[in-house]
Amino acid sequence: MEHLVLFSIIGAVLSADITMFGQFMISRPIFCGPLFGYFLGDIHTGLWLGMIVEMMWVNAIPMGVSVPVDLTMMTSLAVIWSCSLFQGSQEAAIFALALAVPFAYLYKEVDLAGRLFNTKIMHWVEKGVEQGKEKRISQGIYLGLLFFFIRTSIMYGLLLFLGGLLYKEMYSYLPIQVIIALKKSWYYLPVFGFGAVLYNFKNIKIPFIKKQND
Amino acid sequence: MIKNFIFLRTFFLQALWNFERLQNIGFLYILYPVFKSLYKDKEQRKQALLRHIGFFNTNPYMINIIVAMVINSENNIACGKEQNIKKPEMIKSVMAGPVAAIGDSFFWGTWRPFVSFVSILMIILSMNMFSVSLFWIAPIIFIVLYNVVHLSFRYWSLVISFRLNEKMIKLISKLEIKFIGDIFRIIGLIIITLAIFFYFKTFGLVPVIDMELHKLVYPDIFIYGTIFLISFLLGRIRPVIMFYFALIFSFILGYLGI
């Protein structure tokens, strides 16, 4: 965990891609998982966890006012914990993911509060424009980004550190049956993911046939 | 030059996303440099900015179409060719919903999952056929493939919308996005089916009978098949429930010694 600050900053930059800036998909688990895995010398675990999250949460996208769970944080926490504390252990990686899921949902609440705070900045910009202070438009945008970056980096730092301690402690007390089950889950979870992905195709239409029918 | 500048600014559309007016300040931020050159008089500029401060929401990938049309309209107002100062607002409110639906359904509902499936197939093929050292290819393919289409579309849509203006609506309707989406969904289904096949081939085939123990051992293909069926049938439930259900299911299998 010696790169805690660096990983918190990288994590915040990746999470910003979800809604705040760009949407280049660098926030998707299939990219950020192996990225952190590569930094920690275990790209395999990163890729595997990223693949599981990508498939199971295939429909989690920020549409309209819906705020989805931060999959970037979920994957990043799991990969960083498992690769830095129990590198190469499949069961430890799955346990890290099981622990990262509630933390990601916890972060969603923080994110919601942050977006509510954005409303206050928006009103401040609005008043500024009414008074002829046009610079507030750019300032509002940069403030929005800055507050997002600060709150997300702090959350990454806290969760990486405190969650990491919790993860290490809990993992050492797991009974052997649970360890065996976690090892099995390493192979079973992608299959659950495949099922979740295929469910999306249940209403698929073949365009050429449809054209003929028309 | 100004088009490139606007193009870069469109990436900030959601930087001040808020529950009350969603992307309003982001939209103002994109338009501001254009307004500065269109309306030299500060009061006129203020009125123009206030016209666009209201609620606004669309798919961020489709914003360039609306931005170009609004700029064209504002340009006409500034030059005196257009008398109806409410036209830019009308363009925004009329266009935002339909283009957002296209963006959501194509980019987020079809293209992103499609590229994910290609990467997932690459991961599984790396384990099955290629070397594990080729693992890094999958995320690179994902990011490059996705962004080649995404960024090209964003830039193209900005440039072409400036040129075509309101005729852009006709062009979008002719694009047959739904038809293209259906084709990608079918290719995606084939890709994910291949990924499942290679996954089962790699991890799901063990001998049915363990000769040393002289007992029937559940073949993994049976277990994987059952999991696959359950997950498909439970596809409607929330992913987080599915995830913990999968873990509990694994515990049960582990407890039963399967």
Short mmCIF file of C-alpha atoms in Angstrom, two decimals:
data_model
loop_
_atom_site.label_atom_id
_atom_site.label_comp_id
_atom_site.label_asym_id
_atom_site.label_seq_id
_atom_site.Cartn_x
_atom_site.Cartn_y
_atom_site.Cartn_z
CA MET A 1 0.00 0.00 0.00
CA GLU A 2 3.01 2.29 -0.40
CA HIS A 3 1.47 3.95 -3.46
CA LEU A 4 -1.74 4.92 -1.65
CA VAL A 5 -1.68 8.61 -2.69
CA LEU A 6 -0.74 7.83 -6.28
CA PHE A 7 -3.48 5.20 -6.61
CA SER A 8 -6.03 7.57 -5.04
CA ILE A 9 -5.20 10.21 -7.65
CA ILE A 10 -5.28 7.74 -10.55
CA GLY A 11 -8.55 6.30 -9.22
CA ALA A 12 -10.14 9.77 -9.06
CA VAL A 13 -8.99 10.53 -12.63
CA LEU A 14 -10.49 7.26 -13.87
CA SER A 15 -13.76 7.82 -11.96
CA ALA A 16 -14.05 11.32 -13.47
CA ASP A 17 -14.50 9.62 -16.83
CA ILE A 18 -17.90 8.18 -15.77
CA THR A 19 -19.76 11.49 -15.98
CA MET A 20 -17.52 14.47 -15.25
CA PHE A 21 -15.12 14.52 -18.17
CA GLY A 22 -14.84 12.87 -21.55
CA GLN A 23 -16.53 9.46 -21.27
CA PHE A 24 -13.60 7.76 -23.00
CA MET A 25 -14.49 4.56 -21.08
CA ILE A 26 -11.19 4.47 -19.20
CA SER A 27 -13.48 4.13 -16.17
CA ARG A 28 -14.84 0.75 -17.29
CA PRO A 29 -13.77 -2.25 -15.19
CA ILE A 30 -12.27 -4.04 -18.18
CA PHE A 31 -9.76 -1.19 -18.55
CA CYS A 32 -9.14 0.06 -15.00
CA GLY A 33 -8.89 -3.47 -13.52
CA PRO A 34 -5.90 -4.56 -15.66
CA LEU A 35 -4.40 -1.06 -15.39
CA PHE A 36 -4.06 -1.33 -11.60
CA GLY A 37 -3.09 -4.99 -12.01
CA TYR A 38 -0.27 -3.90 -14.33
CA PHE A 39 0.95 -1.27 -11.83
CA LEU A 40 1.08 -3.95 -9.13
CA GLY A 41 2.61 -6.65 -11.32
CA ASP A 42 -0.48 -8.88 -11.60
CA ILE A 43 -2.39 -8.03 -14.76
CA HIS A 44 -4.14 -11.43 -14.74
CA THR A 45 -6.06 -10.76 -11.50
CA GLY A 46 -6.93 -7.25 -12.67
CA LEU A 47 -8.23 -8.49 -15.97
CA TRP A 48 -10.25 -11.32 -14.43
CA LEU A 49 -11.94 -9.13 -11.82
CA GLY A 50 -12.54 -6.44 -14.44
CA MET A 51 -14.13 -9.00 -16.74
CA ILE A 52 -16.46 -10.27 -13.97
CA VAL A 53 -17.63 -6.75 -13.01
CA GLU A 54 -17.96 -5.69 -16.65
CA MET A 55 -20.28 -8.61 -17.43
CA MET A 56 -22.37 -8.54 -14.25
CA TRP A 57 -22.91 -4.77 -14.36
CA VAL A 58 -23.14 -4.59 -18.15
CA ASN A 59 -26.14 -2.24 -18.02
CA ALA A 60 -24.78 0.19 -15.42
CA ILE A 61 -24.52 3.45 -17.35
CA PRO A 62 -25.27 7.03 -16.27
CA MET A 63 -28.46 7.87 -18.19
CA GLY A 64 -30.54 10.95 -17.40
CA VAL A 65 -30.73 11.55 -13.65
CA SER A 66 -29.81 7.98 -12.72
CA VAL A 67 -26.52 7.68 -10.84
CA PRO A 68 -25.13 4.16 -11.20
CA VAL A 69 -22.77 2.53 -8.73
CA ASP A 70 -19.11 3.49 -9.30
CA LEU A 71 -17.77 0.34 -10.98
CA THR A 72 -14.36 1.98 -11.31
CA MET A 73 -14.06 2.22 -7.54
CA MET A 74 -15.43 -1.29 -7.07
CA THR A 75 -12.88 -2.84 -9.45
CA SER A 76 -9.96 -0.64 -8.43
CA LEU A 77 -10.37 -1.33 -4.70
CA ALA A 78 -10.63 -5.08 -5.28
CA VAL A 79 -7.60 -5.20 -7.60
CA ILE A 80 -5.39 -2.95 -5.44
CA TRP A 81 -6.24 -4.79 -2.20
CA SER A 82 -5.77 -8.26 -3.63
CA CYS A 83 -2.67 -7.53 -5.74
CA SER A 84 -0.86 -5.62 -3.02
CA LEU A 85 -1.76 -7.84 -0.05
CA PHE A 86 -2.27 -11.38 -1.44
CA GLN A 87 -0.82 -11.32 -4.94
CA GLY A 88 -1.64 -14.33 -7.12
CA SER A 89 -4.32 -15.71 -4.79
CA GLN A 90 -7.59 -16.25 -6.66
CA GLU A 91 -9.66 -16.72 -3.51
CA ALA A 92 -8.26 -13.52 -1.98
CA ALA A 93 -9.12 -11.63 -5.18
CA ILE A 94 -12.76 -12.78 -5.09
CA PHE A 95 -12.99 -11.92 -1.40
CA ALA A 96 -11.61 -8.45 -2.19
CA LEU A 97 -14.32 -7.99 -4.80
CA ALA A 98 -17.03 -9.18 -2.38
CA LEU A 99 -15.83 -6.56 0.09
CA ALA A 100 -15.41 -3.81 -2.52
CA VAL A 101 -19.06 -4.04 -3.70
CA PRO A 102 -20.61 -2.50 -0.52
CA PHE A 103 -17.88 0.16 -0.44
CA ALA A 104 -18.72 1.14 -4.00
CA TYR A 105 -22.38 1.49 -3.00
CA LEU A 106 -21.30 3.58 -0.02
CA TYR A 107 -19.35 5.84 -2.37
CA LYS A 108 -22.46 6.25 -4.51
CA GLU A 109 -24.09 8.06 -1.56
CA VAL A 110 -21.07 10.39 -1.32
CA ASP A 111 -21.30 10.98 -5.06
CA LEU A 112 -25.00 11.84 -4.75
CA ALA A 113 -24.18 14.38 -2.02
CA GLY A 114 -21.48 15.84 -4.29
CA ARG A 115 -23.94 16.24 -7.13
CA LEU A 116 -26.35 17.99 -4.77
CA PHE A 117 -23.54 20.36 -3.88
CA ASN A 118 -23.05 21.00 -7.62
CA THR A 119 -26.55 22.54 -7.59
CA LYS A 120 -25.27 25.22 -5.19
CA ILE A 121 -22.32 25.97 -7.49
CA MET A 122 -24.77 26.09 -10.42
CA HIS A 123 -26.90 28.72 -8.61
CA TRP A 124 -23.74 30.71 -7.86
CA VAL A 125 -22.85 30.65 -11.58
CA GLU A 126 -26.42 31.57 -12.51
CA LYS A 127 -26.39 34.61 -10.23
CA GLY A 128 -23.02 35.59 -11.63
CA VAL A 129 -24.30 35.50 -15.21
CA GLU A 130 -27.31 37.62 -14.21
CA GLN A 131 -24.94 40.17 -12.70
CA GLY A 132 -22.69 40.13 -15.75
CA LYS A 133 -19.90 38.09 -14.11
CA GLU A 134 -19.30 35.80 -17.07
CA LYS A 135 -16.09 34.33 -15.70
CA ARG A 136 -18.17 32.34 -13.25
CA ILE A 137 -19.12 29.95 -16.07
CA SER A 138 -15.54 28.67 -16.41
CA GLN A 139 -14.97 28.96 -12.66
CA GLY A 140 -18.09 26.87 -11.98
CA ILE A 141 -16.91 24.14 -14.36
CA TYR A 142 -13.43 24.04 -12.79
CA LEU A 143 -14.90 24.10 -9.27
CA GLY A 144 -17.16 21.18 -10.15
CA LEU A 145 -14.17 19.21 -11.38
CA LEU A 146 -12.03 20.22 -8.41
CA PHE A 147 -14.61 19.23 -5.79
CA PHE A 148 -15.21 15.95 -7.56
CA PHE A 149 -11.49 15.26 -7.69
CA ILE A 150 -10.95 16.12 -4.01
CA ARG A 151 -13.88 14.08 -2.67
CA THR A 152 -13.12 11.09 -4.88
CA SER A 153 -9.39 11.04 -4.08
CA ILE A 154 -10.15 11.28 -0.35
CA MET A 155 -12.66 8.44 -0.63
CA TYR A 156 -10.18 6.31 -2.59
CA GLY A 157 -7.45 7.02 -0.02
CA LEU A 158 -9.69 6.24 2.97
CA LEU A 159 -11.21 3.12 1.46
CA LEU A 160 -7.89 1.81 0.19
CA PHE A 161 -6.31 2.25 3.60
CA LEU A 162 -9.11 1.40 6.05
CA GLY A 163 -10.78 -1.10 3.75
CA GLY A 164 -7.39 -2.69 3.11
CA LEU A 165 -6.83 -3.18 6.84
CA LEU A 166 -10.31 -4.67 7.23
CA TYR A 167 -9.79 -6.91 4.21
CA LYS A 168 -6.44 -8.23 5.45
CA GLU A 169 -7.81 -8.89 8.93
CA MET A 170 -11.03 -10.56 7.75
CA TYR A 171 -9.29 -12.72 5.16
CA SER A 172 -6.92 -14.19 7.73
CA TYR A 173 -9.91 -15.42 9.79
CA LEU A 174 -11.83 -17.06 6.95
CA PRO A 175 -12.56 -20.78 7.48
CA ILE A 176 -11.24 -23.25 4.93
CA GLN A 177 -14.73 -23.99 3.51
CA VAL A 178 -15.14 -20.33 2.65
CA ILE A 179 -11.68 -20.25 1.03
CA ILE A 180 -12.64 -23.27 -1.11
CA ALA A 181 -15.91 -21.61 -2.08
CA LEU A 182 -14.10 -18.39 -3.02
CA LYS A 183 -11.71 -20.38 -5.18
CA LYS A 184 -14.69 -21.96 -6.95
CA SER A 185 -16.26 -18.54 -7.40
CA TRP A 186 -13.21 -17.44 -9.38
CA TYR A 187 -14.45 -19.76 -12.14
CA TYR A 188 -18.20 -19.58 -11.46
CA LEU A 189 -18.61 -15.79 -11.40
CA PRO A 190 -17.71 -15.30 -15.09
CA VAL A 191 -20.37 -17.91 -15.95
CA PHE A 192 -22.92 -15.89 -13.97
CA GLY A 193 -21.68 -12.90 -15.95
CA PHE A 194 -22.25 -14.71 -19.25
CA GLY A 195 -25.82 -15.46 -18.20
CA ALA A 196 -26.40 -11.81 -17.27
CA VAL A 197 -24.99 -10.69 -20.63
CA LEU A 198 -27.06 -13.18 -22.62
CA TYR A 199 -30.22 -12.07 -20.84
CA ASN A 200 -29.81 -8.73 -22.65
CA PHE A 201 -30.13 -10.51 -25.98
CA LYS A 202 -33.49 -12.10 -25.19
CA ASN A 203 -35.38 -9.61 -27.34
CA ILE A 204 -32.91 -9.56 -30.21
CA LYS A 205 -34.34 -9.03 -33.67
CA ILE A 206 -32.72 -10.14 -36.90
CA PRO A 207 -32.76 -6.96 -39.03
CA PHE A 208 -32.80 -8.62 -42.47
CA ILE A 209 -35.77 -10.82 -41.59
CA LYS A 210 -37.56 -7.84 -40.09
CA LYS A 211 -36.96 -5.88 -43.30
CA GLN A 212 -38.59 -8.64 -45.34
CA ASN A 213 -41.57 -8.65 -43.00
CA ASP A 214 -41.93 -4.88 -43.42
CA MET B 1 -9.74 26.37 -35.37
CA ILE B 2 -12.82 27.46 -33.42
CA LYS B 3 -14.41 24.07 -34.22
CA ASN B 4 -11.48 22.28 -32.60
CA PHE B 5 -11.79 24.56 -29.57
CA ILE B 6 -15.51 23.83 -29.25
CA PHE B 7 -14.83 20.13 -29.78
CA LEU B 8 -12.43 20.09 -26.80
CA ARG B 9 -14.90 22.03 -24.65
CA THR B 10 -17.68 19.50 -25.28
CA PHE B 11 -15.79 17.01 -23.09
CA PHE B 12 -16.63 19.27 -20.12
CA LEU B 13 -20.39 19.12 -20.72
CA GLN B 14 -21.10 17.26 -17.47
CA ALA B 15 -18.37 18.75 -15.28
CA LEU B 16 -21.01 20.61 -13.23
CA TRP B 17 -23.77 18.02 -13.59
CA ASN B 18 -26.50 18.78 -11.04
CA PHE B 19 -29.91 17.37 -10.20
CA GLU B 20 -31.77 20.61 -10.85
CA ARG B 21 -30.72 21.55 -14.39
CA LEU B 22 -28.36 18.70 -15.30
CA GLN B 23 -25.99 19.91 -18.04
CA ASN B 24 -26.94 23.62 -18.23
CA ILE B 25 -23.62 25.13 -17.10
CA GLY B 26 -21.66 22.65 -19.22
CA PHE B 27 -23.64 23.79 -22.25
CA LEU B 28 -22.95 27.45 -21.42
CA TYR B 29 -19.26 26.65 -21.04
CA ILE B 30 -19.16 25.21 -24.57
CA LEU B 31 -20.96 28.22 -26.06
CA TYR B 32 -19.22 30.97 -24.13
CA PRO B 33 -16.21 31.61 -26.46
CA VAL B 34 -18.57 31.69 -29.46
CA PHE B 35 -20.86 34.18 -27.73
CA LYS B 36 -17.86 36.32 -26.91
CA SER B 37 -17.08 36.73 -30.59
CA LEU B 38 -20.73 36.95 -31.72
CA TYR B 39 -21.96 39.50 -29.18
CA LYS B 40 -19.41 42.22 -28.56
CA ASP B 41 -21.94 44.18 -26.49
CA LYS B 42 -21.90 42.87 -22.92
CA GLU B 43 -25.64 43.33 -22.34
CA GLN B 44 -26.51 41.47 -25.55
CA ARG B 45 -24.12 38.70 -24.55
CA LYS B 46 -25.71 38.50 -21.12
CA GLN B 47 -29.16 38.09 -22.68
CA ALA B 48 -27.80 35.37 -24.99
CA LEU B 49 -26.20 33.51 -22.07
CA LEU B 50 -29.40 33.75 -20.02
CA ARG B 51 -31.30 32.18 -22.92
CA HIS B 52 -29.26 29.00 -22.41
CA ILE B 53 -29.09 28.78 -18.64
CA GLY B 54 -32.20 26.63 -18.27
CA PHE B 55 -32.55 22.87 -17.92
CA PHE B 56 -30.65 20.87 -20.50
CA ASN B 57 -29.93 17.18 -20.85
CA THR B 58 -28.80 14.98 -23.68
CA ASN B 59 -26.36 12.17 -24.39
CA PRO B 60 -22.84 13.65 -24.14
CA TYR B 61 -21.80 11.96 -27.39
CA MET B 62 -24.58 13.70 -29.31
CA ILE B 63 -24.07 17.19 -27.90
CA ASN B 64 -22.02 18.34 -30.90
CA ILE B 65 -25.04 18.17 -33.19
CA ILE B 66 -27.06 20.45 -30.90
CA VAL B 67 -24.12 22.77 -30.23
CA ALA B 68 -23.47 23.31 -33.96
CA MET B 69 -27.16 23.96 -34.71
CA VAL B 70 -27.51 26.38 -31.78
CA ILE B 71 -24.34 28.26 -32.81
CA ASN B 72 -25.63 28.56 -36.38
CA SER B 73 -28.93 29.90 -35.06
CA GLU B 74 -27.24 32.34 -32.65
CA ASN B 75 -25.04 33.47 -35.52
CA ASN B 76 -28.15 34.28 -37.56
CA ILE B 77 -29.63 36.22 -34.63
CA ALA B 78 -26.40 38.19 -34.15
CA CYS B 79 -26.28 39.02 -37.89
CA GLY B 80 -29.95 40.01 -37.92
CA LYS B 81 -30.97 37.22 -40.33
CA GLU B 82 -33.15 35.62 -37.70
CA GLN B 83 -35.70 37.62 -35.70
CA ASN B 84 -37.01 34.85 -33.51
CA ILE B 85 -34.63 34.89 -30.52
CA LYS B 86 -36.35 31.83 -29.06
CA LYS B 87 -35.21 29.60 -31.94
CA PRO B 88 -31.97 28.37 -30.30
CA GLU B 89 -33.98 27.34 -27.22
CA MET B 90 -36.47 25.55 -29.46
CA ILE B 91 -33.65 23.68 -31.20
CA LYS B 92 -32.31 22.58 -27.81
CA SER B 93 -35.63 21.41 -26.45
CA VAL B 94 -36.71 19.70 -29.68
CA MET B 95 -33.38 17.98 -30.41
CA ALA B 96 -32.13 16.99 -26.92
CA GLY B 97 -34.51 14.07 -26.35
CA PRO B 98 -34.40 12.33 -29.76
CA VAL B 99 -30.61 12.56 -30.19
CA ALA B 100 -30.12 11.40 -26.60
CA ALA B 101 -32.23 8.33 -27.36
CA ILE B 102 -30.02 7.56 -30.38
CA GLY B 103 -26.81 8.09 -28.38
CA ASP B 104 -28.01 6.03 -25.41
CA SER B 105 -29.18 3.17 -27.55
CA PHE B 106 -26.22 3.05 -29.94
CA PHE B 107 -23.17 4.06 -27.89
CA TRP B 108 -24.15 2.82 -24.44
CA GLY B 109 -26.61 0.11 -25.31
CA THR B 110 -24.83 -1.41 -28.30
CA TRP B 111 -21.32 -0.19 -29.08
CA ARG B 112 -19.85 -0.31 -25.55
CA PRO B 113 -21.19 -3.81 -24.77
CA PHE B 114 -20.04 -4.94 -28.23
CA VAL B 115 -16.48 -3.73 -27.64
CA SER B 116 -16.55 -5.28 -24.15
CA PHE B 117 -17.54 -8.63 -25.65
CA VAL B 118 -14.66 -8.45 -28.14
CA SER B 119 -12.26 -7.82 -25.23
CA ILE B 120 -13.78 -10.62 -23.13
CA LEU B 121 -13.34 -13.02 -26.06
CA MET B 122 -9.71 -11.88 -26.33
CA ILE B 123 -9.14 -12.60 -22.61
CA ILE B 124 -10.59 -16.09 -22.88
CA LEU B 125 -8.75 -16.84 -26.13
CA SER B 126 -5.50 -15.69 -24.49
CA MET B 127 -6.03 -18.39 -21.88
CA ASN B 128 -7.16 -21.01 -24.34
CA MET B 129 -4.97 -20.56 -27.40
CA PHE B 130 -2.51 -17.76 -27.02
CA SER B 131 0.00 -16.86 -24.39
CA VAL B 132 -0.98 -15.34 -21.03
CA SER B 133 1.59 -12.65 -21.80
CA LEU B 134 -0.90 -11.35 -24.39
CA PHE B 135 -3.43 -10.44 -21.69
CA TRP B 136 -2.70 -6.74 -22.04
CA ILE B 137 -4.11 -6.77 -25.59
CA ALA B 138 -7.74 -7.04 -24.38
CA PRO B 139 -7.95 -3.67 -22.53
CA ILE B 140 -5.99 -1.96 -25.32
CA ILE B 141 -8.43 -3.30 -27.93
CA PHE B 142 -11.34 -2.15 -25.76
CA ILE B 143 -10.14 1.41 -25.38
CA VAL B 144 -8.85 1.88 -28.94
CA LEU B 145 -11.82 0.29 -30.71
CA TYR B 146 -14.34 2.18 -28.59
CA ASN B 147 -12.72 5.56 -28.97
CA VAL B 148 -11.96 5.33 -32.68
CA VAL B 149 -15.71 5.19 -33.33
CA HIS B 150 -16.74 7.47 -30.47
CA LEU B 151 -14.27 10.30 -31.14
CA SER B 152 -14.68 10.09 -34.93
CA PHE B 153 -18.44 10.36 -34.54
CA ARG B 154 -18.19 13.30 -32.14
CA TYR B 155 -15.88 15.26 -34.43
CA TRP B 156 -17.73 14.33 -37.63
CA SER B 157 -21.10 15.23 -36.10
CA LEU B 158 -19.80 18.67 -35.09
CA VAL B 159 -18.31 19.49 -38.49
CA ILE B 160 -21.23 18.14 -40.52
CA SER B 161 -23.85 19.80 -38.30
CA PHE B 162 -22.20 23.19 -38.79
CA ARG B 163 -22.44 22.65 -42.55
CA LEU B 164 -25.88 21.05 -42.81
CA ASN B 165 -27.56 22.87 -39.93
CA GLU B 166 -31.26 21.83 -39.82
CA LYS B 167 -30.76 19.34 -42.67
CA MET B 168 -28.79 17.34 -40.11
CA ILE B 169 -32.12 16.06 -38.74
CA LYS B 170 -32.83 14.46 -42.13
CA LEU B 171 -29.36 12.94 -42.22
CA ILE B 172 -29.75 11.42 -38.74
CA SER B 173 -33.09 9.90 -39.71
CA LYS B 174 -31.45 8.37 -42.80
CA LEU B 175 -28.57 6.86 -40.82
CA GLU B 176 -30.68 3.85 -39.76
CA ILE B 177 -28.95 3.73 -36.38
CA LYS B 178 -31.40 1.08 -35.18
CA PHE B 179 -30.58 -1.18 -38.12
CA ILE B 180 -26.82 -0.74 -37.54
CA GLY B 181 -27.39 -1.36 -33.83
CA ASP B 182 -29.30 -4.59 -34.55
CA ILE B 183 -26.42 -5.84 -36.71
CA PHE B 184 -23.87 -5.08 -33.99
CA ARG B 185 -26.10 -6.80 -31.43
CA ILE B 186 -26.17 -9.96 -33.56
CA ILE B 187 -22.39 -9.89 -34.05
CA GLY B 188 -22.08 -9.25 -30.30
CA LEU B 189 -24.24 -12.30 -29.58
CA ILE B 190 -22.00 -14.44 -31.82
CA ILE B 191 -18.88 -13.11 -30.09
CA ILE B 192 -20.20 -13.75 -26.58
CA THR B 193 -21.35 -17.24 -27.63
CA LEU B 194 -17.80 -17.94 -28.83
CA ALA B 195 -16.45 -16.60 -25.53
CA ILE B 196 -18.78 -18.96 -23.60
CA PHE B 197 -17.74 -21.89 -25.80
CA PHE B 198 -14.02 -21.28 -25.24
CA TYR B 199 -14.59 -20.65 -21.53
CA PHE B 200 -16.39 -23.97 -21.12
CA LYS B 201 -13.72 -25.64 -23.25
CA THR B 202 -10.98 -24.28 -20.99
CA PHE B 203 -12.57 -24.74 -17.56
CA GLY B 204 -15.67 -26.86 -17.93
CA LEU B 205 -14.57 -30.30 -19.11
CA VAL B 206 -13.25 -32.74 -16.50
CA PRO B 207 -13.61 -36.56 -16.54
CA VAL B 208 -17.05 -37.77 -15.51
CA ILE B 209 -15.70 -40.67 -13.48
CA ASP B 210 -12.85 -40.34 -11.04
CA MET B 211 -11.24 -43.78 -11.49
CA GLU B 212 -9.15 -43.62 -8.33
CA LEU B 213 -12.05 -42.83 -6.05
CA HIS B 214 -14.46 -45.10 -8.00
CA LYS B 215 -17.24 -42.63 -7.69
CA LEU B 216 -19.21 -40.37 -9.90
CA VAL B 217 -17.79 -36.87 -9.99
CA TYR B 218 -20.03 -34.07 -11.16
CA PRO B 219 -18.56 -32.88 -14.40
CA ASP B 220 -17.83 -29.15 -14.35
CA ILE B 221 -19.72 -28.74 -17.59
CA PHE B 222 -22.89 -29.77 -15.72
CA ILE B 223 -22.23 -27.31 -12.90
CA TYR B 224 -21.32 -24.53 -15.30
CA GLY B 225 -24.39 -25.29 -17.38
CA THR B 226 -26.62 -25.07 -14.29
CA ILE B 227 -25.05 -21.76 -13.22
CA PHE B 228 -25.39 -20.42 -16.71
CA LEU B 229 -29.09 -21.36 -16.83
CA ILE B 230 -29.77 -19.87 -13.39
CA SER B 231 -28.01 -16.61 -14.22
CA PHE B 232 -29.85 -16.35 -17.52
CA LEU B 233 -33.21 -16.92 -15.81
CA LEU B 234 -32.32 -14.43 -13.07
CA GLY B 235 -31.06 -11.86 -15.58
CA ARG B 236 -33.76 -9.44 -14.54
CA ILE B 237 -32.61 -9.09 -10.94
CA ARG B 238 -30.16 -6.42 -9.81
CA PRO B 239 -26.47 -7.23 -10.50
CA VAL B 240 -25.50 -6.83 -6.85
CA ILE B 241 -28.05 -9.48 -5.81
CA MET B 242 -26.84 -11.72 -8.63
CA PHE B 243 -23.24 -11.25 -7.46
CA TYR B 244 -23.90 -12.29 -3.86
CA PHE B 245 -26.22 -15.06 -5.01
CA ALA B 246 -23.31 -16.39 -7.10
CA LEU B 247 -21.05 -16.34 -4.04
CA ILE B 248 -23.65 -18.12 -1.86
CA PHE B 249 -24.18 -20.66 -4.62
CA SER B 250 -20.43 -21.32 -4.67
CA PHE B 251 -20.45 -21.76 -0.87
CA ILE B 252 -23.24 -24.33 -1.15
CA LEU B 253 -21.35 -26.22 -3.88
CA GLY B 254 -18.17 -26.03 -1.80
CA TYR B 255 -20.04 -27.28 1.30
CA LEU B 256 -21.54 -30.19 -0.63
CA GLY B 257 -18.09 -31.03 -1.94
CA ILE B 258 -19.13 -30.58 -5.56
#
